[in-house]
PDB file of C-alpha atoms in Angstrom:
ATOM      1  CA  PRO A 102     -14.694 -33.958  -5.731  1.00 56.00           C
ATOM      2  CA  PRO A 103     -13.156 -30.393  -6.131  1.00 61.00           C
ATOM      3  CA  SER A 104     -11.989 -28.719  -3.075  1.00 63.00           C
ATOM      4  CA  ILE A 105     -12.901 -25.541  -1.609  1.00 60.00           C
ATOM      5  CA  ALA A 106      -9.773 -24.139  -2.917  1.00 59.00           C
ATOM      6  CA  ASP A 107     -10.481 -25.496  -6.250  1.00 62.00           C
ATOM      7  CA  GLU A 108     -14.272 -24.025  -6.103  1.00 63.00           C
ATOM      8  CA  ARG A 109     -12.559 -20.611  -5.123  1.00 62.00           C
ATOM      9  CA  ARG A 110     -10.831 -20.024  -7.899  1.00 62.00           C
ATOM     10  CA  GLU A 111     -13.041 -21.209 -10.767  1.00 64.00           C
ATOM     11  CA  ILE A 112     -15.328 -18.583  -9.130  1.00 64.00           C
ATOM     12  CA  ASP A 113     -12.915 -16.116  -9.114  1.00 63.00           C
ATOM     13  CA  HIS A 114     -11.741 -16.672 -12.842  1.00 60.00           C
ATOM     14  CA  ARG A 115     -15.449 -16.868 -14.265  1.00 68.00           C
ATOM     15  CA  LEU A 116     -15.634 -13.303 -12.091  1.00 67.00           C
ATOM     16  CA  ALA A 117     -12.291 -11.831 -13.527  1.00 66.00           C
ATOM     17  CA  ASN A 118     -13.874 -13.021 -16.937  1.00 66.00           C
ATOM     18  CA  SER A 119     -17.222 -11.334 -16.384  1.00 71.00           C
ATOM     19  CA  LEU A 120     -15.520  -8.315 -15.481  1.00 64.00           C
ATOM     20  CA  GLN A 121     -13.263  -7.526 -18.478  1.00 65.00           C
ATOM     21  CA  LEU A 122     -16.452  -8.974 -20.693  1.00 71.00           C
ATOM     22  CA  ALA A 123     -18.223  -6.061 -18.903  1.00 72.00           C
ATOM     23  CA  ALA A 124     -15.090  -3.808 -20.170  1.00 67.00           C
ATOM     24  CA  ASP A 125     -15.248  -5.139 -24.133  1.00 70.00           C
ATOM     25  CA  PHE A 126     -18.798  -4.423 -23.821  1.00 68.00           C
ATOM     26  CA  LEU A 127     -18.005  -0.702 -23.143  1.00 71.00           C
ATOM     27  CA  ILE A 128     -15.184  -0.120 -25.588  1.00 69.00           C
ATOM     28  CA  PHE A 129     -17.672  -1.686 -28.466  1.00 72.00           C
ATOM     29  CA  GLU A 130     -20.565   1.271 -27.018  1.00 76.00           C
ATOM     30  CA  GLN A 131     -18.203   3.793 -27.265  1.00 75.00           C
ATOM     31  CA  ALA A 132     -17.052   3.153 -30.744  1.00 76.00           C
ATOM     32  CA  ARG A 133     -20.644   3.640 -31.514  1.00 77.00           C
ATOM     33  CA  LEU A 134     -21.292   7.093 -30.330  1.00 78.00           C
ATOM     34  CA  GLY A 135     -20.877  10.346 -32.107  1.00 78.00           C
ATOM     35  CA  ASP A 136     -20.269  12.382 -28.731  1.00 80.00           C
ATOM     36  CA  THR A 137     -16.205  12.897 -27.651  1.00 80.00           C
ATOM     37  CA  GLU A 138     -17.261  12.944 -24.027  1.00 78.00           C
ATOM     38  CA  ALA A 139     -19.440  10.249 -23.700  1.00 80.00           C
ATOM     39  CA  ARG A 140     -17.079   7.939 -25.768  1.00 76.00           C
ATOM     40  CA  GLY A 141     -14.346   9.404 -23.175  1.00 73.00           C
ATOM     41  CA  ALA A 142     -16.653   7.870 -20.205  1.00 72.00           C
ATOM     42  CA  LEU A 143     -16.970   4.910 -21.414  1.00 75.00           C
ATOM     43  CA  MET A 144     -13.445   4.377 -22.272  1.00 71.00           C
ATOM     44  CA  GLN A 145     -12.600   5.495 -18.771  1.00 72.00           C
ATOM     45  CA  ALA A 146     -15.193   2.978 -17.342  1.00 74.00           C
ATOM     46  CA  ALA A 147     -13.803   0.516 -19.555  1.00 73.00           C
ATOM     47  CA  ALA A 148     -10.304   0.981 -18.135  1.00 72.00           C
ATOM     48  CA  ARG A 149     -11.468   0.885 -14.676  1.00 71.00           C
ATOM     49  CA  LEU A 150     -13.429  -2.265 -15.100  1.00 72.00           C
ATOM     50  CA  THR A 151     -10.110  -3.921 -16.708  1.00 70.00           C
ATOM     51  CA  ALA A 152      -7.980  -2.792 -13.853  1.00 68.00           C
ATOM     52  CA  VAL A 153     -10.349  -3.968 -11.631  1.00 70.00           C
ATOM     53  CA  ALA A 154     -10.485  -7.623 -13.521  1.00 71.00           C
ATOM     54  CA  GLN A 155      -6.517  -7.512 -13.864  1.00 68.00           C
ATOM     55  CA  LEU A 156      -6.284  -7.228  -9.899  1.00 69.00           C
ATOM     56  CA  HIS A 157      -8.796  -9.590  -9.157  1.00 67.00           C
ATOM     57  CA  ARG A 158      -6.544 -12.652 -10.991  1.00 70.00           C
ATOM     58  CA  PHE A 159      -3.534 -11.265  -9.440  1.00 69.00           C
ATOM     59  CA  MET A 160      -5.258 -11.492  -6.090  1.00 65.00           C
ATOM     60  CA  SER A 161      -6.478 -15.048  -6.727  1.00 67.00           C
ATOM     61  CA  ALA A 162      -3.249 -16.093  -7.900  1.00 65.00           C
ATOM     62  CA  ASN A 163      -1.366 -14.723  -4.824  1.00 60.00           C
ATOM     63  CA  ARG A 164      -3.658 -14.921  -2.163  1.00 60.00           C
ATOM     64  CA  GLU A 165      -2.397 -15.947   1.242  1.00 59.00           C
ATOM     65  CA  ALA A 166      -4.384 -17.026   4.405  1.00 57.00           C
ATOM     66  CA  SER A 167      -2.076 -14.563   6.561  1.00 65.00           C
ATOM     67  CA  GLY A 168      -2.696 -11.588   4.432  1.00 78.00           C
ATOM     68  CA  VAL A 169      -0.974  -9.991   1.502  1.00 83.00           C
ATOM     69  CA  ASP A 170       2.491  -8.470   1.726  1.00 86.00           C
ATOM     70  CA  LEU A 171       2.013  -5.118   0.368  1.00 88.00           C
ATOM     71  CA  GLU A 172       6.044  -4.854  -0.953  1.00 90.00           C
ATOM     72  CA  PRO A 173       5.275  -7.443  -3.476  1.00 87.00           C
ATOM     73  CA  PHE A 174       2.008  -6.470  -4.379  1.00 86.00           C
ATOM     74  CA  LEU A 175       2.285  -2.517  -5.114  1.00 89.00           C
ATOM     75  CA  THR A 176       5.290  -3.910  -6.950  1.00 89.00           C
ATOM     76  CA  GLU A 177       3.244  -5.872  -9.389  1.00 84.00           C
ATOM     77  CA  LEU A 178       0.519  -3.390  -9.258  1.00 85.00           C
ATOM     78  CA  CYS A 179       3.236  -0.703 -10.418  1.00 87.00           C
ATOM     79  CA  THR A 180       3.974  -3.024 -13.226  1.00 86.00           C
ATOM     80  CA  ARG A 181       0.328  -2.831 -14.404  1.00 82.00           C
ATOM     81  CA  ILE A 182       0.223   1.023 -14.190  1.00 85.00           C
ATOM     82  CA  VAL A 183       3.336   1.348 -16.450  1.00 86.00           C
ATOM     83  CA  GLY A 184       1.040  -0.900 -19.059  1.00 82.00           C
ATOM     84  CA  SER A 185      -2.027   0.625 -18.607  1.00 79.00           C
ATOM     85  CA  THR A 186      -1.166   4.622 -18.255  1.00 83.00           C
ATOM     86  CA  GLY A 187       2.510   4.829 -19.673  1.00 85.00           C
ATOM     87  CA  LEU A 188       3.664   6.409 -16.746  1.00 90.00           C
ATOM     88  CA  SER A 189       7.238   5.297 -15.382  1.00 93.00           C
ATOM     89  CA  CYS A 190       6.368   4.224 -11.688  1.00 92.00           C
ATOM     90  CA  SER A 191       8.774   3.567  -9.060  1.00 93.00           C
ATOM     91  CA  ILE A 192       7.882   1.670  -5.278  1.00 93.00           C
ATOM     92  CA  ASP A 193       9.288   2.363  -1.994  1.00 93.00           C
ATOM     93  CA  ALA A 194       7.802  -0.052   0.228  1.00 92.00           C
ATOM     94  CA  GLU A 195       8.175  -1.498   3.613  1.00 90.00           C
ATOM     95  CA  PRO A 196       7.043  -5.355   4.447  1.00 87.00           C
ATOM     96  CA  VAL A 197       3.793  -4.698   5.758  1.00 90.00           C
ATOM     97  CA  THR A 198       0.958  -7.518   5.550  1.00 89.00           C
ATOM     98  CA  VAL A 199      -2.548  -6.573   5.269  1.00 89.00           C
ATOM     99  CA  SER A 200      -5.631  -8.284   4.630  1.00 85.00           C
ATOM    100  CA  GLY A 201      -6.676  -9.568   0.830  1.00 80.00           C
ATOM    101  CA  ALA A 202      -9.879  -7.004   1.178  1.00 81.00           C
ATOM    102  CA  THR A 203      -7.403  -3.779   2.405  1.00 88.00           C
ATOM    103  CA  ALA A 204      -4.884  -4.198  -0.671  1.00 86.00           C
ATOM    104  CA  GLN A 205      -7.120  -4.776  -3.165  1.00 83.00           C
ATOM    105  CA  GLN A 206      -9.261  -1.222  -1.643  1.00 87.00           C
ATOM    106  CA  LEU A 207      -5.577   0.220  -1.781  1.00 90.00           C
ATOM    107  CA  ALA A 208      -4.705  -0.760  -5.423  1.00 88.00           C
ATOM    108  CA  ILE A 209      -8.233   0.707  -6.559  1.00 87.00           C
ATOM    109  CA  ALA A 210      -7.177   3.935  -5.084  1.00 91.00           C
ATOM    110  CA  ILE A 211      -3.697   3.866  -6.027  1.00 91.00           C
ATOM    111  CA  ASN A 212      -4.947   2.765 -10.009  1.00 87.00           C
ATOM    112  CA  GLU A 213      -7.236   6.010  -9.856  1.00 87.00           C
ATOM    113  CA  LEU A 214      -4.721   8.414  -8.385  1.00 92.00           C
ATOM    114  CA  ALA A 215      -2.430   6.816 -11.697  1.00 90.00           C
ATOM    115  CA  MET A 216      -5.093   7.550 -14.303  1.00 86.00           C
ATOM    116  CA  ASN A 217      -6.100  11.231 -12.729  1.00 87.00           C
ATOM    117  CA  ALA A 218      -1.803  11.719 -13.177  1.00 91.00           C
ATOM    118  CA  ALA A 219      -1.726  10.216 -16.434  1.00 88.00           C
ATOM    119  CA  LYS A 220      -4.825  12.403 -17.502  1.00 86.00           C
ATOM    120  CA  HIS A 221      -4.034  15.785 -15.580  1.00 86.00           C
ATOM    121  CA  ALA A 222      -0.693  16.127 -14.423  1.00 89.00           C
ATOM    122  CA  TYR A 223       1.515  15.876 -17.685  1.00 89.00           C
ATOM    123  CA  PRO A 224       1.035  17.810 -20.935  1.00 84.00           C
ATOM    124  CA  LYS A 225      -0.362  15.199 -23.248  1.00 77.00           C
ATOM    125  CA  GLY A 226       1.849  13.091 -24.864  1.00 67.00           C
ATOM    126  CA  GLN A 227       4.613  13.779 -22.802  1.00 80.00           C
ATOM    127  CA  PRO A 228       6.355  10.841 -20.553  1.00 82.00           C
ATOM    128  CA  GLY A 229       5.618  11.430 -16.537  1.00 91.00           C
ATOM    129  CA  ALA A 230       6.198   9.411 -13.372  1.00 94.00           C
ATOM    130  CA  LEU A 231       4.408   8.090 -10.483  1.00 94.00           C
ATOM    131  CA  HIS A 232       6.160   7.137  -6.776  1.00 95.00           C
ATOM    132  CA  VAL A 233       4.566   5.164  -4.764  1.00 95.00           C
ATOM    133  CA  ARG A 234       5.400   4.960  -1.122  1.00 95.00           C
ATOM    134  CA  CYS A 235       4.161   2.639   1.643  1.00 95.00           C
ATOM    135  CA  HIS A 236       5.350   2.634   5.413  1.00 94.00           C
ATOM    136  CA  ARG A 237       4.895   1.529   8.460  1.00 92.00           C
ATOM    137  CA  ASP A 238       4.828   3.637  11.836  1.00 90.00           C
ATOM    138  CA  GLY A 239       3.432   1.724  14.523  1.00 89.00           C
ATOM    139  CA  ALA A 240      -0.168   0.652  14.062  1.00 92.00           C
ATOM    140  CA  THR A 241      -0.674   3.073  11.463  1.00 94.00           C
ATOM    141  CA  LEU A 242       0.276   2.637   7.185  1.00 96.00           C
ATOM    142  CA  ARG A 243       1.186   5.673   5.436  1.00 96.00           C
ATOM    143  CA  LEU A 244       0.335   5.298   1.533  1.00 96.00           C
ATOM    144  CA  SER A 245       1.660   8.012  -0.470  1.00 96.00           C
ATOM    145  CA  ILE A 246       1.034   8.379  -4.194  1.00 95.00           C
ATOM    146  CA  SER A 247       2.923  11.679  -6.225  1.00 95.00           C
ATOM    147  CA  ASP A 248       3.559  12.912  -9.437  1.00 94.00           C
ATOM    148  CA  GLU A 249       5.963  15.296 -10.967  1.00 93.00           C
ATOM    149  CA  GLY A 250       3.470  17.087 -12.850  1.00 91.00           C
ATOM    150  CA  MET A 251       1.421  20.534 -12.733  1.00 89.00           C
ATOM    151  CA  GLY A 252       0.352  20.099  -9.217  1.00 88.00           C
ATOM    152  CA  LEU A 253      -3.311  20.900  -7.797  1.00 87.00           C
ATOM    153  CA  GLY A 254      -3.969  24.351  -8.011  1.00 81.00           C
ATOM    154  CA  ARG A 255      -4.539  26.331  -4.821  1.00 79.00           C
ATOM    155  CA  ASP A 256      -8.427  25.748  -4.923  1.00 81.00           C
ATOM    156  CA  PHE A 257      -8.012  21.796  -4.804  1.00 83.00           C
ATOM    157  CA  ASP A 258     -10.095  19.901  -2.455  1.00 82.00           C
ATOM    158  CA  ALA A 259     -10.146  16.396  -2.568  1.00 80.00           C
ATOM    159  CA  ASP A 260     -13.790  16.040  -0.607  1.00 78.00           C
ATOM    160  CA  GLN A 261     -15.562  18.619  -2.854  1.00 76.00           C
ATOM    161  CA  SER A 262     -14.148  17.139  -6.009  1.00 75.00           C
ATOM    162  CA  ALA A 263     -16.698  16.152  -9.006  1.00 66.00           C
ATOM    163  CA  GLY A 264     -14.442  13.687 -10.414  1.00 79.00           C
ATOM    164  CA  LEU A 265     -15.208  10.241 -10.431  1.00 77.00           C
ATOM    165  CA  GLY A 266     -11.773   9.271 -10.133  1.00 82.00           C
ATOM    166  CA  MET A 267     -11.828  11.327  -6.429  1.00 86.00           C
ATOM    167  CA  THR A 268     -14.956   9.930  -5.516  1.00 87.00           C
ATOM    168  CA  ILE A 269     -13.833   6.592  -5.765  1.00 85.00           C
ATOM    169  CA  VAL A 270     -10.471   7.423  -3.854  1.00 90.00           C
ATOM    170  CA  MET A 271     -12.580   9.113  -1.182  1.00 90.00           C
ATOM    171  CA  ALA A 272     -14.735   5.979  -0.710  1.00 89.00           C
ATOM    172  CA  VAL A 273     -11.478   4.094  -0.768  1.00 90.00           C
ATOM    173  CA  VAL A 274     -10.591   6.185   2.566  1.00 93.00           C
ATOM    174  CA  ARG A 275     -13.663   5.945   4.207  1.00 92.00           C
ATOM    175  CA  GLN A 276     -13.659   1.914   3.553  1.00 89.00           C
ATOM    176  CA  VAL A 277     -10.074   1.444   5.446  1.00 92.00           C
ATOM    177  CA  ARG A 278     -11.108   4.257   8.540  1.00 93.00           C
ATOM    178  CA  GLY A 279      -8.263   6.382   6.947  1.00 94.00           C
ATOM    179  CA  THR A 280      -7.493  10.268   5.782  1.00 94.00           C
ATOM    180  CA  LEU A 281      -6.639  11.469   2.678  1.00 94.00           C
ATOM    181  CA  GLU A 282      -4.073  14.492   2.617  1.00 93.00           C
ATOM    182  CA  ALA A 283      -3.740  16.177  -0.855  1.00 91.00           C
ATOM    183  CA  ARG A 284      -0.853  18.683  -1.491  1.00 91.00           C
ATOM    184  CA  ASP A 285       1.608  20.046  -3.788  1.00 90.00           C
ATOM    185  CA  ASP A 286       5.081  18.817  -3.214  1.00 84.00           C
ATOM    186  CA  HIS A 287       7.035  19.407  -6.390  1.00 87.00           C
ATOM    187  CA  GLY A 288       3.941  17.725  -8.449  1.00 91.00           C
ATOM    188  CA  ALA A 289       0.414  16.434  -7.023  1.00 93.00           C
ATOM    189  CA  CYS A 290       1.211  14.392  -3.594  1.00 94.00           C
ATOM    190  CA  PHE A 291      -1.640  11.967  -1.873  1.00 95.00           C
ATOM    191  CA  THR A 292      -1.321  10.522   1.325  1.00 96.00           C
ATOM    192  CA  ILE A 293      -3.866   7.908   2.679  1.00 96.00           C
ATOM    193  CA  THR A 294      -2.853   7.563   6.540  1.00 96.00           C
ATOM    194  CA  MET A 295      -5.234   4.294   7.870  1.00 96.00           C
ATOM    195  CA  PRO A 296      -4.916   2.065  11.494  1.00 94.00           C
ATOM    196  CA  LEU A 297      -3.423  -1.044  10.621  1.00 88.00           C
ATOM    197  CA  PRO A 298      -6.025  -3.717  11.914  1.00 69.00           C
ATOM    198  CA  SER A 299      -5.810  -6.060  14.625  1.00 63.00           C
ATOM    199  CA  ALA A 300      -5.648  -9.701  13.935  1.00 49.00           C
ATOM    200  CA  GLY A 301      -9.102 -11.103  13.361  1.00 47.00           C
ATOM    201  CA  ALA A 302     -10.623  -7.209  12.554  1.00 47.00           C
ATOM    202  CA  LYS A 303     -12.907  -7.358   9.830  1.00 47.00           C
ATOM    203  CA  GLY A 304     -12.584  -3.981   7.460  1.00 44.00           C
ATOM    204  CA  SER A 305     -15.824  -2.791   5.747  1.00 41.00           C
ATOM    205  CA  ARG A 306     -16.424  -3.500   2.011  1.00 42.00           C
ATOM    206  CA  SER A 307     -18.946  -0.657   1.409  1.00 40.00           C
ATOM    207  CA  PHE A 308     -18.524   1.782  -0.980  1.00 40.00           C
ATOM    208  CA  ALA A 309     -21.649   3.745   0.465  1.00 40.00           C
ATOM    209  CA  PRO A 310     -21.136   7.781   1.247  1.00 41.00           C
ATOM    210  CA  PRO A 311     -20.763   8.620   4.641  1.00 43.00           C
ATOM    211  CA  GLU A 312     -23.864   9.137   6.989  1.00 43.00           C
ATOM    212  CA  GLU A 313     -24.943  12.332   7.345  1.00 43.00           C
ATOM    213  CA  THR A 314     -24.721  13.969  11.023  1.00 39.00           C
TER     214      THR A 314
END
């Protein structure tokens, strides 16, 4: 009989295929629409699903019982960002180990910020750069994603942003119980600061909005 590991790999494979199939459906539907804005929204949704499917395959192939080493993980993610956005991508990461769930959440946030940089930071058609830095400071992890583009502007507020990308990023920040700093530094720079969980701690997986007080 198949082992538990074999069964899990099969489930992971089917889930990734289902996500990619959903993305393909969206691409098919956008081709039938005449509204430019609606087509753009569907294409962005398809790109997000494709990114999550690719990420899920990578996570499944590289899952370890002890967790995920962010240094090779982010290096692989950077390669995928280059392919999906056209941005050049550099990585400066320490060998920090986190849970698979946390690694996946951080990768989703990085992917969203990369998509935003490709869309807004640089004049259309011009190449651009993305820099990802990940360092440990005691029991705290600092993850910075920056570009060399036009910057955020004085009125930018991540908490008040109506864009889906920033909404997803803020949901991830809540998931990892972190904070987000957004500033201009020769381009846009986003820094996620989060506590590194102690051994055996379980992280939240909910994308629900924060509770009102």
